[in-house]
CSV table of C-alpha atoms and ligand atoms in Angstrom, one decimal:
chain,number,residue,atom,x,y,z
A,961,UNK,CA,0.0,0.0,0.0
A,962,UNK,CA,1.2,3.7,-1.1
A,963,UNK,CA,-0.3,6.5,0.6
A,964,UNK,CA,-1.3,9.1,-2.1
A,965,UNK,CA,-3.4,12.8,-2.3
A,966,UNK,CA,-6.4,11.9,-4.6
A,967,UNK,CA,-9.4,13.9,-4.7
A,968,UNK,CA,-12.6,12.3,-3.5
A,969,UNK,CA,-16.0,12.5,-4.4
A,970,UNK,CA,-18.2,11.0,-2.0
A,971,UNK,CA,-21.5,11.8,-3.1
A,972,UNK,CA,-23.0,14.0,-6.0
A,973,UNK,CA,-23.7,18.1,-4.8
A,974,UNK,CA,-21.0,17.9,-2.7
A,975,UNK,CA,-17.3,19.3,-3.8
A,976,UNK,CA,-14.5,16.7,-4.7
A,977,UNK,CA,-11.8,17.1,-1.5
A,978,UNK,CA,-8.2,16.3,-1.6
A,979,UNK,CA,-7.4,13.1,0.6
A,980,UNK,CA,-5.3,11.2,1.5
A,981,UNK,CA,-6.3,7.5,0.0
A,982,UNK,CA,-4.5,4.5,0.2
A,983,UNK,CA,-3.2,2.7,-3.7
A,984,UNK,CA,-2.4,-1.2,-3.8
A,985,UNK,CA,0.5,-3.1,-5.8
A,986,UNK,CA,-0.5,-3.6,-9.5
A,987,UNK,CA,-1.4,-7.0,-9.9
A,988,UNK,CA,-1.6,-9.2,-13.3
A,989,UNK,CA,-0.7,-7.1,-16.2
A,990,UNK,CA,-0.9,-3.5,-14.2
A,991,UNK,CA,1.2,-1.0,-14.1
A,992,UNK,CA,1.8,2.0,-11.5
A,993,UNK,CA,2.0,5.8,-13.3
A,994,UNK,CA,3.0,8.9,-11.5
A,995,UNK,CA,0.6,11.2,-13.0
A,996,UNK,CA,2.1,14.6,-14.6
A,997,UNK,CA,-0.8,16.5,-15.8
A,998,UNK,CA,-4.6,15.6,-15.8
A,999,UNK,CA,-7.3,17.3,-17.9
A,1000,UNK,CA,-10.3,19.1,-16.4
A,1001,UNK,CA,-13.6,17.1,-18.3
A,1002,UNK,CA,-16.9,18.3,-18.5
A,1003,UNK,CA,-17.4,14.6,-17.8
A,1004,UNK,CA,-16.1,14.5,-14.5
A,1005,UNK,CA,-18.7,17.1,-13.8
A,1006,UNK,CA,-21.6,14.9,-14.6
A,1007,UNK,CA,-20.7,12.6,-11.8
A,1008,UNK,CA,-20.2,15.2,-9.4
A,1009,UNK,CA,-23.4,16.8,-10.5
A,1010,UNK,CA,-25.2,13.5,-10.3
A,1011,UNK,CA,-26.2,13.8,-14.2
A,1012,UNK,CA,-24.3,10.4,-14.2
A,1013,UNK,CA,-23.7,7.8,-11.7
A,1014,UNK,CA,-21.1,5.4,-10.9
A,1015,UNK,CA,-19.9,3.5,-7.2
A,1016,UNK,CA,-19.2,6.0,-5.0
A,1017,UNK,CA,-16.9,7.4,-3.2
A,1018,UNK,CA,-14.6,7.5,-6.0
A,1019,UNK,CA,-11.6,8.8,-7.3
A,1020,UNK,CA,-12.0,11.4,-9.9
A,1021,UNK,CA,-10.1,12.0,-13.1
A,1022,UNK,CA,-10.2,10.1,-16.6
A,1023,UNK,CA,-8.0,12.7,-18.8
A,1024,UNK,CA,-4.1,11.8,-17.4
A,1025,UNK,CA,-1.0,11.0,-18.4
A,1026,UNK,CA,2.2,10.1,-16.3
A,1027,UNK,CA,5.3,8.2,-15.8
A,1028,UNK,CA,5.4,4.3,-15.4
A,1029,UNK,CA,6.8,3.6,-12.1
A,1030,UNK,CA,6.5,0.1,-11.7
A,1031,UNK,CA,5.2,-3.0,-13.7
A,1032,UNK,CA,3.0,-5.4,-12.2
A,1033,UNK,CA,3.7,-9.3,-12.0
A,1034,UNK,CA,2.5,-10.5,-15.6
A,1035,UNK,CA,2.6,-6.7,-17.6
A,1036,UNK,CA,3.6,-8.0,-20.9
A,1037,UNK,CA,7.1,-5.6,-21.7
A,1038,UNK,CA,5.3,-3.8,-24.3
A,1039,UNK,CA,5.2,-0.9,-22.0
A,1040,UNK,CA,8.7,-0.2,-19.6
A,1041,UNK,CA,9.5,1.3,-16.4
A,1042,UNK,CA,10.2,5.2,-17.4
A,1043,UNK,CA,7.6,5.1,-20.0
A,1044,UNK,CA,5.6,8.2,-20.5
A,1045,UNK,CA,2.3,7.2,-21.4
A,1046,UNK,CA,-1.4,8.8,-21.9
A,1047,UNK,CA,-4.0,7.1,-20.5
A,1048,UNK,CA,-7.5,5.5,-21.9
A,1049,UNK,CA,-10.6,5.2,-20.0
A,1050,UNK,CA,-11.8,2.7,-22.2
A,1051,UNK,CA,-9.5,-0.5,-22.5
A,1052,UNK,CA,-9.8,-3.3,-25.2
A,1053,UNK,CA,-9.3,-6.4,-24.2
A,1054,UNK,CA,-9.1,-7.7,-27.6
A,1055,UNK,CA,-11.5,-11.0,-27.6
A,1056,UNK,CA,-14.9,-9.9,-27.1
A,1057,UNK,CA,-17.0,-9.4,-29.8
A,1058,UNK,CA,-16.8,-5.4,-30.1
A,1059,UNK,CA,-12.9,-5.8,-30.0
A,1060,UNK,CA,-12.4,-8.5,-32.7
A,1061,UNK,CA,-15.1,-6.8,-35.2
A,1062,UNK,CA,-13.4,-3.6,-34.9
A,1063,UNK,CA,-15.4,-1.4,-32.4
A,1064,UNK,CA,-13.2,-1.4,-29.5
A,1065,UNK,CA,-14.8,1.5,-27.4
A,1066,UNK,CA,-18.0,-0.7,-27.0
A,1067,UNK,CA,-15.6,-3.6,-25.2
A,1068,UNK,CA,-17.1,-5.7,-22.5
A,1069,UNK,CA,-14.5,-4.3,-20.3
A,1070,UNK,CA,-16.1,-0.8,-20.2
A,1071,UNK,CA,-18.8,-2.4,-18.3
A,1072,UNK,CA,-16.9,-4.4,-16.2
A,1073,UNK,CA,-15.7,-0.9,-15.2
A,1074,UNK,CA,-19.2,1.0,-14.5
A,1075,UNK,CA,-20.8,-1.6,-13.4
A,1076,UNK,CA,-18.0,-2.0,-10.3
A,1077,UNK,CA,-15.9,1.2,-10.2
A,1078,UNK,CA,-12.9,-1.1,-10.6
A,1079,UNK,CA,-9.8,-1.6,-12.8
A,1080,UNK,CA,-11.1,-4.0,-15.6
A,1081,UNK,CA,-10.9,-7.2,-13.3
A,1082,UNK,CA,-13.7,-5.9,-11.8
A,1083,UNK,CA,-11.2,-5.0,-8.9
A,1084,UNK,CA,-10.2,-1.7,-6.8
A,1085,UNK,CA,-6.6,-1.0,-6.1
A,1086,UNK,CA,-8.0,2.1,-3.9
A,1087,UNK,CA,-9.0,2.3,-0.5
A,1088,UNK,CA,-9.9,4.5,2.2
A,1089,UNK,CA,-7.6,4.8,5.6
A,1090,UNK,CA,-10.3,3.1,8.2
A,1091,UNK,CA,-10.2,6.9,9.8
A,1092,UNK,CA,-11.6,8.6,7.1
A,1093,UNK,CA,-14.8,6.5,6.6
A,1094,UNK,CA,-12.8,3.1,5.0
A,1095,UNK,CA,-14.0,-0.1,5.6
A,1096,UNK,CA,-11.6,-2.6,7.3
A,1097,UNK,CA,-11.7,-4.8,4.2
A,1098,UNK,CA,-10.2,-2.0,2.2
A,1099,UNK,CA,-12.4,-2.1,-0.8
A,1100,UNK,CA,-14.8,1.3,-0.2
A,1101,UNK,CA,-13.2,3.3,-2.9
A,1102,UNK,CA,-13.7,3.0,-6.6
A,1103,UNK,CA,-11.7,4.2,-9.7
A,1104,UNK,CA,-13.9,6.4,-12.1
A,1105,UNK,CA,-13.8,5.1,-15.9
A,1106,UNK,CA,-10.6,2.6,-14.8
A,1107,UNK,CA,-8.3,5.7,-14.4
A,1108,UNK,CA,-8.9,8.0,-11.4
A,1109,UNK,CA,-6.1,10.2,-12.0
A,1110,UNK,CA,-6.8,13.1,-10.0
A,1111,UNK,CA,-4.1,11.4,-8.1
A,1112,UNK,CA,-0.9,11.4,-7.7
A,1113,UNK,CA,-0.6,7.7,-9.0
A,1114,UNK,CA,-2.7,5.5,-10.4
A,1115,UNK,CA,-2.7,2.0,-11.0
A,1116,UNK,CA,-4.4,1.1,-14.3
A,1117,UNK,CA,-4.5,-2.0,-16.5
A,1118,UNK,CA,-1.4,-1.8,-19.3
A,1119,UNK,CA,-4.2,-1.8,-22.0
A,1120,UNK,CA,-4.9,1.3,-21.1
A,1121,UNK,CA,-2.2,3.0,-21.5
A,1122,UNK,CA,-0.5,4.0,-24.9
A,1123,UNK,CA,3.7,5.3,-24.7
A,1124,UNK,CA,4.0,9.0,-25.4
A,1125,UNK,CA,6.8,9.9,-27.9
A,1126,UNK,CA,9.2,12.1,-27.1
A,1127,UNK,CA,8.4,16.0,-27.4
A,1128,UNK,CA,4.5,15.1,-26.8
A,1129,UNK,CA,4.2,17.3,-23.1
A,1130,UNK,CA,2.7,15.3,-20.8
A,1131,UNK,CA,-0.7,18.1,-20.6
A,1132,UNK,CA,-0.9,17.7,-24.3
A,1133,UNK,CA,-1.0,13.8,-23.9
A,1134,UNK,CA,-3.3,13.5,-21.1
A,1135,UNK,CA,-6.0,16.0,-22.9
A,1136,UNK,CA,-5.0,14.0,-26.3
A,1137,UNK,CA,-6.7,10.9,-24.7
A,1138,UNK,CA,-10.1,11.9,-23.9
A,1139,UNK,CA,-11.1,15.2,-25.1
A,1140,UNK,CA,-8.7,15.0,-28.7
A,1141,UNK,CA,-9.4,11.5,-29.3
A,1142,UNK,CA,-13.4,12.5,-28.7
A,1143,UNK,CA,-12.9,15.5,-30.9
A,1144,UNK,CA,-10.6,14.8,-33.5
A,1145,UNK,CA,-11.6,10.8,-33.3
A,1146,UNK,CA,-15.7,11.5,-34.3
A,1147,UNK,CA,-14.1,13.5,-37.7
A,1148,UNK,CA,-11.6,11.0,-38.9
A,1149,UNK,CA,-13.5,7.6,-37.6
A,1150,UNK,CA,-17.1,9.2,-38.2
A,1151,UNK,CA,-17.4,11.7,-40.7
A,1152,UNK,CA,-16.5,11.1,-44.6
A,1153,UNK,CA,-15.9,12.6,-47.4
A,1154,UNK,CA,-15.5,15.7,-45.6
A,1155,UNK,CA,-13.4,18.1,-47.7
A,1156,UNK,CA,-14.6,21.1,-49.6
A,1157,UNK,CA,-18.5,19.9,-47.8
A,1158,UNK,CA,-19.8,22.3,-45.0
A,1159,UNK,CA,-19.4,21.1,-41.4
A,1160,UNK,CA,-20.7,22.1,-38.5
A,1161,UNK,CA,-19.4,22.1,-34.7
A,1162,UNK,CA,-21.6,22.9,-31.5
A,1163,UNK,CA,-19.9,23.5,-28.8
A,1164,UNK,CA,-16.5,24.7,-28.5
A,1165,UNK,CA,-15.0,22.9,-25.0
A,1166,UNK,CA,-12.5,21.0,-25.4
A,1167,UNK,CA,-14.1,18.4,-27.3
A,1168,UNK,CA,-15.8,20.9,-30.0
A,1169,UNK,CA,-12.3,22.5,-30.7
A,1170,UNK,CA,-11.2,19.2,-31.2
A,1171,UNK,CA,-13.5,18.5,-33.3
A,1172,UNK,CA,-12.9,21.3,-35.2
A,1173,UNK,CA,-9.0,21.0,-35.6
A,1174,UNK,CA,-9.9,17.5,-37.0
A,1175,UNK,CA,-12.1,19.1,-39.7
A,1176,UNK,CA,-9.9,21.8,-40.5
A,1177,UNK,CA,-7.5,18.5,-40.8
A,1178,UNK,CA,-9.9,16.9,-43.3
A,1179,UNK,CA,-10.1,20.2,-45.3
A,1180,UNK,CA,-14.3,20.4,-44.5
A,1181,UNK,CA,-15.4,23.9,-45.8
A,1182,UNK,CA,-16.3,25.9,-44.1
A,1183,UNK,CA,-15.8,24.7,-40.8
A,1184,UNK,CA,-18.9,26.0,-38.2
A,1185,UNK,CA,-19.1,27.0,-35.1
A,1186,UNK,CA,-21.8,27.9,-32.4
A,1187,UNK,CA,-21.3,28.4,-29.0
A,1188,UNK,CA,-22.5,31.3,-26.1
A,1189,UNK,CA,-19.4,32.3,-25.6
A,1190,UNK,CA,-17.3,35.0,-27.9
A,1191,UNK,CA,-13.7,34.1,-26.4
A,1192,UNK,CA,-14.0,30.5,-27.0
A,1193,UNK,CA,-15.4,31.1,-30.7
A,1194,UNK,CA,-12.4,33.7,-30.9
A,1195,UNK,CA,-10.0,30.3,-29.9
A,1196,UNK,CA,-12.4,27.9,-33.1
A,1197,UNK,CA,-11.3,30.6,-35.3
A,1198,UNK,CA,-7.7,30.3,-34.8
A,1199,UNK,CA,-8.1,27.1,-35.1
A,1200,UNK,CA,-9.2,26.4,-38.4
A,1201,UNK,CA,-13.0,27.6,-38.1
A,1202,UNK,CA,-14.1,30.1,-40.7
A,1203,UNK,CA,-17.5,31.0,-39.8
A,1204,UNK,CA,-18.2,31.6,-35.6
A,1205,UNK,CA,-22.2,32.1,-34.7
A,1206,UNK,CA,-22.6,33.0,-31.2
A,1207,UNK,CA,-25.9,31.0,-30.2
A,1208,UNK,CA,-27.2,33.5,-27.5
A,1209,UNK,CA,-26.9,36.8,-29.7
A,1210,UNK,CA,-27.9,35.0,-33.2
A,1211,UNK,CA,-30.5,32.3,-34.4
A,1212,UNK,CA,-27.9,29.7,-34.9
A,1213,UNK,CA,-30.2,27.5,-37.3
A,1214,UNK,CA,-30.9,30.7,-39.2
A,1215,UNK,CA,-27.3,32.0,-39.9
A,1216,UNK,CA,-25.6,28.2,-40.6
A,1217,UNK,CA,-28.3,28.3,-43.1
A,1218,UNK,CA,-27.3,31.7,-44.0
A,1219,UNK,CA,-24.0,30.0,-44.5
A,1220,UNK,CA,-24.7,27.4,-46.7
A,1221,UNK,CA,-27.1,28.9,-49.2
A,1222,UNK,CA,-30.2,27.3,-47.8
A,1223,UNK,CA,-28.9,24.0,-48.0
A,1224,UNK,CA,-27.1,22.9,-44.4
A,1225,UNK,CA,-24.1,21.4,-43.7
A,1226,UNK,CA,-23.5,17.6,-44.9
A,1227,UNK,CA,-22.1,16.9,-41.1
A,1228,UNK,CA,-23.3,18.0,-37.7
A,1229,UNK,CA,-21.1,17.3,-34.9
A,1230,UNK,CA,-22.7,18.2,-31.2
A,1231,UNK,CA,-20.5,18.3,-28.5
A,1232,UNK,CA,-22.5,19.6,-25.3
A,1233,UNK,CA,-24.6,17.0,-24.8
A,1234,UNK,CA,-28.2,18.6,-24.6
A,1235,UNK,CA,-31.6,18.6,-26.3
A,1236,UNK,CA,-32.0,21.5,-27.3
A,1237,UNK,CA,-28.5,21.5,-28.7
A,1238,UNK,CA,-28.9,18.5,-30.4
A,1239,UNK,CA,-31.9,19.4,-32.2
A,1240,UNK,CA,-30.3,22.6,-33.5
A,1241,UNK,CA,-27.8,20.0,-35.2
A,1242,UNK,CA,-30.6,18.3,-36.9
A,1243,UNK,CA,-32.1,21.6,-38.1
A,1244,UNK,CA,-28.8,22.7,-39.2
A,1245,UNK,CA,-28.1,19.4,-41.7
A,1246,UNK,CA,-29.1,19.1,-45.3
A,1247,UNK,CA,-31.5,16.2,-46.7
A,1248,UNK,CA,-29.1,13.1,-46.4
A,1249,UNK,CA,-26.8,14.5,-43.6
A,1250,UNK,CA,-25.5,13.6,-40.5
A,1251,UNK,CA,-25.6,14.4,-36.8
A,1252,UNK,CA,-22.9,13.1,-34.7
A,1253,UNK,CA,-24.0,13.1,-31.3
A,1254,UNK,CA,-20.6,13.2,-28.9
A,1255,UNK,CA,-21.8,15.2,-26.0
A,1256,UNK,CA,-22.5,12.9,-22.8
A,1257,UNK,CA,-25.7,14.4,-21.2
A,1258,UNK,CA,-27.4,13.2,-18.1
A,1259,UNK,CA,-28.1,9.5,-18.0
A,1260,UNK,CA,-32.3,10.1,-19.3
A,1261,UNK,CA,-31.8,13.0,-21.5
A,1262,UNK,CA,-33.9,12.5,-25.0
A,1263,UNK,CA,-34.4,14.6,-27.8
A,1264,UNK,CA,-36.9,14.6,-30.2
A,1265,UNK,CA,-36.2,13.6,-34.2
A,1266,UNK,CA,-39.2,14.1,-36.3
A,1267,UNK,CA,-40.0,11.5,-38.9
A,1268,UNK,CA,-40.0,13.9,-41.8
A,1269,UNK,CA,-36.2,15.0,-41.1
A,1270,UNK,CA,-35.5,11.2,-40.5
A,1271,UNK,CA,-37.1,9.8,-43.3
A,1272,UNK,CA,-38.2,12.3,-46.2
A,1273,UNK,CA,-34.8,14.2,-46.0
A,1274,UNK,CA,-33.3,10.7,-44.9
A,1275,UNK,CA,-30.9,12.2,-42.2
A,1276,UNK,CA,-28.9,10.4,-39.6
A,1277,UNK,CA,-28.2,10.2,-35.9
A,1278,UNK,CA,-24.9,8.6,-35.4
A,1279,UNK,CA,-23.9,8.2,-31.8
A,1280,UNK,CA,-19.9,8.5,-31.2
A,1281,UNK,CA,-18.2,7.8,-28.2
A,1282,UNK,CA,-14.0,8.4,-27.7
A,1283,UNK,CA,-14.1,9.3,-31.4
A,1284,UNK,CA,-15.2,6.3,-32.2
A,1285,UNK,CA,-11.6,5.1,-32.1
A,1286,UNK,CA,-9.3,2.5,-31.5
A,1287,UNK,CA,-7.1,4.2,-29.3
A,1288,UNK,CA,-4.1,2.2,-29.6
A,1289,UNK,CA,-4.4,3.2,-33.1
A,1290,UNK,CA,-5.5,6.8,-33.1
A,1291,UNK,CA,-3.8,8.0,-30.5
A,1292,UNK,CA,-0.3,7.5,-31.7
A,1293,UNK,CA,-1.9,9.1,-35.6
A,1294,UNK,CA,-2.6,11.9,-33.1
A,1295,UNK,CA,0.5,12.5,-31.4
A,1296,UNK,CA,2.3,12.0,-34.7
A,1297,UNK,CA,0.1,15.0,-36.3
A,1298,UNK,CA,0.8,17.0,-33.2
A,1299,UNK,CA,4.6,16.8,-33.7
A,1300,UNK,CA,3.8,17.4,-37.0
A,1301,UNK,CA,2.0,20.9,-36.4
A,1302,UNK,CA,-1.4,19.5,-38.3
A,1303,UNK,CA,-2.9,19.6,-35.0
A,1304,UNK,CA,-2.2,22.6,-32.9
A,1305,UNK,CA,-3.5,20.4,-29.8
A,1306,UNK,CA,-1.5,22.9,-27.4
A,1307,UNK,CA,-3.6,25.9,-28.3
A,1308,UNK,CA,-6.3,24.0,-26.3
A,1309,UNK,CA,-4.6,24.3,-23.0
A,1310,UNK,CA,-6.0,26.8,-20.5
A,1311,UNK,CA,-5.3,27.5,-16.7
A,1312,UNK,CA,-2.9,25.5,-15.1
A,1313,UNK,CA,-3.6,24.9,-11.4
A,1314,UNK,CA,-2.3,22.2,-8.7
A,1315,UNK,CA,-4.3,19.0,-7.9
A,1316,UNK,CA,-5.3,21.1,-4.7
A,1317,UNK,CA,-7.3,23.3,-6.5
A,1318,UNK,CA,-9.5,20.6,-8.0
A,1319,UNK,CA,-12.6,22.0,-6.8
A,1320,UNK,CA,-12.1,25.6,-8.2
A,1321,UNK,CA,-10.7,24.2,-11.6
A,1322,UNK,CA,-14.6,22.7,-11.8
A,1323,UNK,CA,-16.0,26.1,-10.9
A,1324,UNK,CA,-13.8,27.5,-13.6
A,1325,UNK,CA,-14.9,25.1,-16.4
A,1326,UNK,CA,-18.5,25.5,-15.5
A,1327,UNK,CA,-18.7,29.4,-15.4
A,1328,UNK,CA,-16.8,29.5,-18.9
A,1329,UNK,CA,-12.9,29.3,-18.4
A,1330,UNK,CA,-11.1,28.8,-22.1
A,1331,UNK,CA,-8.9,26.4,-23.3
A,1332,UNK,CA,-9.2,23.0,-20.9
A,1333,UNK,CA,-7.8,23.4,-17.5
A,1334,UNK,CA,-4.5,20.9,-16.4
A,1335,UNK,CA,-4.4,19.7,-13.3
A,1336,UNK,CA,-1.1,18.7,-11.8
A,1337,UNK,CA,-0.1,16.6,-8.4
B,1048,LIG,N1,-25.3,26.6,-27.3
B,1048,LIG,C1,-24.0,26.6,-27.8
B,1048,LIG,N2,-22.9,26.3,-27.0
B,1048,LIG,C2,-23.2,26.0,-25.7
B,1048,LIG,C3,-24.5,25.9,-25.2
B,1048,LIG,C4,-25.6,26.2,-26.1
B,1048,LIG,N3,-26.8,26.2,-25.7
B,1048,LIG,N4,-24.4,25.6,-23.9
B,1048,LIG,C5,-23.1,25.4,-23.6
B,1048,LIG,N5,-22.4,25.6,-24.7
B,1048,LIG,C6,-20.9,25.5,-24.8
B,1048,LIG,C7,-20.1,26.1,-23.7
B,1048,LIG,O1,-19.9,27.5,-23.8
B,1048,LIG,C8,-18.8,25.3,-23.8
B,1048,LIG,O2,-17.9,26.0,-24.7
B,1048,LIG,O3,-20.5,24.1,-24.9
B,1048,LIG,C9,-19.2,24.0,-24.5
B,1048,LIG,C10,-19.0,22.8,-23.6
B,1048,LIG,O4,-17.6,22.6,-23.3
B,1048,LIG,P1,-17.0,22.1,-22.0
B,1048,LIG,O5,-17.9,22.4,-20.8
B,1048,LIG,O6,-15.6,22.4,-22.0
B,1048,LIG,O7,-17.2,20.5,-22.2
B,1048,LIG,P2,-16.2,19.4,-22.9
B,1048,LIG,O8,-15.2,18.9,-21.9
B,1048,LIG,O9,-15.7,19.9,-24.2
B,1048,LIG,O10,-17.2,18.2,-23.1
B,1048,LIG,C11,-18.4,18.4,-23.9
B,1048,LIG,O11,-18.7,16.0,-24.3
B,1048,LIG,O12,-17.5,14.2,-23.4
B,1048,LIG,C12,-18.6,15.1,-23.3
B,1048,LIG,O13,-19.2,15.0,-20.9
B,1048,LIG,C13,-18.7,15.8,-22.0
B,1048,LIG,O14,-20.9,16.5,-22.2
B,1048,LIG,C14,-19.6,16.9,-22.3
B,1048,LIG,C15,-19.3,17.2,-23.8
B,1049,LIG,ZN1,-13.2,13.3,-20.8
B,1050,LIG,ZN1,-13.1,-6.2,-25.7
């Protein structure tokens, strides 16, 4: 047992706390990582907010990246003691059936993990001192999406982590595997035949100016962009949007219209999360378009398609979650376009605060901060 500062959720509505938690030896193929930089998620928020549930109390953080410390008894070699790697919230395990016919982020494993706040064994390697509320057996604390790295280690499974090249710094890695992946991952898995066609992006978080940086990638045009907030449509523009509708000041539907003659755009990426939102999306697309729906909302949100959009104008819904990727895959293609400079993933970063300030770096995403906050132990 390591003693480590994590920060604690213990029930929705109340502030994550920093405490001091208790992290067990890696067993089987696990591996240890001393987290450098963890990304501030909207989708952390959910779970504190309640909007989604998982075991609690937990360990909060899904966006990390670190340095491998130590391997457990059976990790394979593939990944070394020193290792910088980015971590996935969503491991393959390579047998089941969304593994081996190519869909990896529906693997059985990500259920394993909801379903028992564990590592993918179905296992915690965090506990509670018995002081602070811990049960004697050890096993009241839960990992959140198999990664908990609002920590200053983690223990994850070695399938869910992917080695950083050099140059890649370790904030952009850890945003690179959730909210890039998200982004970037629903325009290169999701849409096609993208260049020269109209595309448009709602939301501009982290994962919406992902999103657009992968369809200025593709060469979509022109690339589209509504949010409520003129500094973070200022930040789409620089990177690679050329049309930016502010949604509270403007009829959205009306001016991406505007935009495209009349017609709509060919893809509609939404990545907020909410009815209203998501609707606007299905306005905004032109007969035989698509909506891709990437925005986690609360666990019973709906919204409403109506037939004649579905069927007379024969538009899609296409659900995508982590890009729709296979991260072992994309995420070196994303690191590689980073070093690159064809994805400018370090104009993303925002405010960079320590692990202490957990709470506050919430209060800041929620009340419109720019750029995605980094959290660091
Ligand atoms: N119209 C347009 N934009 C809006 C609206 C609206 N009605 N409401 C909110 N927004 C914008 C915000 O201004 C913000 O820029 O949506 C963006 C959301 O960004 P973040 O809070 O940074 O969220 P992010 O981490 O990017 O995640 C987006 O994807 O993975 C999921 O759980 C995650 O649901 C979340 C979504
Ligand atoms: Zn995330
Ligand atoms: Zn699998």
């Amino acid at each position: 047992m390591t003693a480590i500062r994590a920060a604690v959720l213990r029930a929705p509505g109340r502030p994550p706390a920093i405490e001091q938690v208790e992290l067990a030896a890696p067993r089987d193929s696990e591996i240890v990582v001393r987290i450098e930089a963890a990304g501030v998620c909207h989708s952390d928020y959910h779970y504190m907010t309640g909007d989604l549930t998982a075991p609690l109390p937990l360990v909060l953080g899904h966006e990390g990246a670190g340095i491998v410390e130590e391997l457990g008894p059976r990790a394979s070699g593939r990944i070394r003691v020193g290792d910088r790697v980015a971590l996935l919230w969503r491991p393959r395990c390579g047998v089941c059936e969304a593994c081996v016919s190519g869909n990896p982020v529906l693997c059985e494993l990500g259920k394993v993990q909801a379903a028992t706040g564990g590592l993918p064994d179905g296992t915690s390697r965090l506990s509670l001192p018995v002081d602070s509320g811990g049960a004697a057996d050890g096993t009241a604390l839960h990992h959140l999406m198999g990664v908990s790295c609002f920590a200053e280690k983690v223990v994850v499974n070695e399938n869910a982590a992917v080695v950083v090249p050099d140059g890649v710094p370790p904030e952009v890695a850890a945003i690179s595997a959730c909210a890039v992946i998200t982004g970037v991952g629903a325009v290169l898995n999701v849409v096609e035949f993208a260049a020269g066609r109209p595309l448009l992006v709602i939301g501009a978080g982290g994962v919406g100016l992902s999103a657009v940086m992968g369809a200025a990638l593709t060469g979509a045009h022109p690339v589209i962009v509504v949010d409520v907030d003129d500094r973070k449509l200022e930040l789409a523009r620089e990177l690679g949007a050329a049309i930016a509708i502010n949604g509270r000041e403007t009829d959205a539907t009306a001016a991406v219209l505007a935009a495209t003659g009349g017609r709509g755009v060919d893809w509609a990426i939404e990545a907020i999360g909410r009815p209203a939102t998501l609707r606007q999306a299905l306005d905004c697309t032109a007969a035989g378009g698509a909506v891709v729906a990437v925005g986690l909302g609360s666990a019973d949100t709906e919204f409403a398609v109506p037939l004649n959009q579905l069927v007379q104008r024969q538009k899609r819904v296409i659900g995508s979650l982590y890009g729709s990727s296979n991260p072992p895959i994309d995420l070196p293609r994303i690191f590689q376009l980073y070093l690159a400079g064809r994805l400018p993933i370090d104009r993303l970063l925002g405010e960079r605060l320590p692990l202490d300030e957990v709470a506050a770096a919430y209060e800041h995403l929620v009340s419109g901060a720019v750029g995605r906050g980094i959290l660091v132990p």
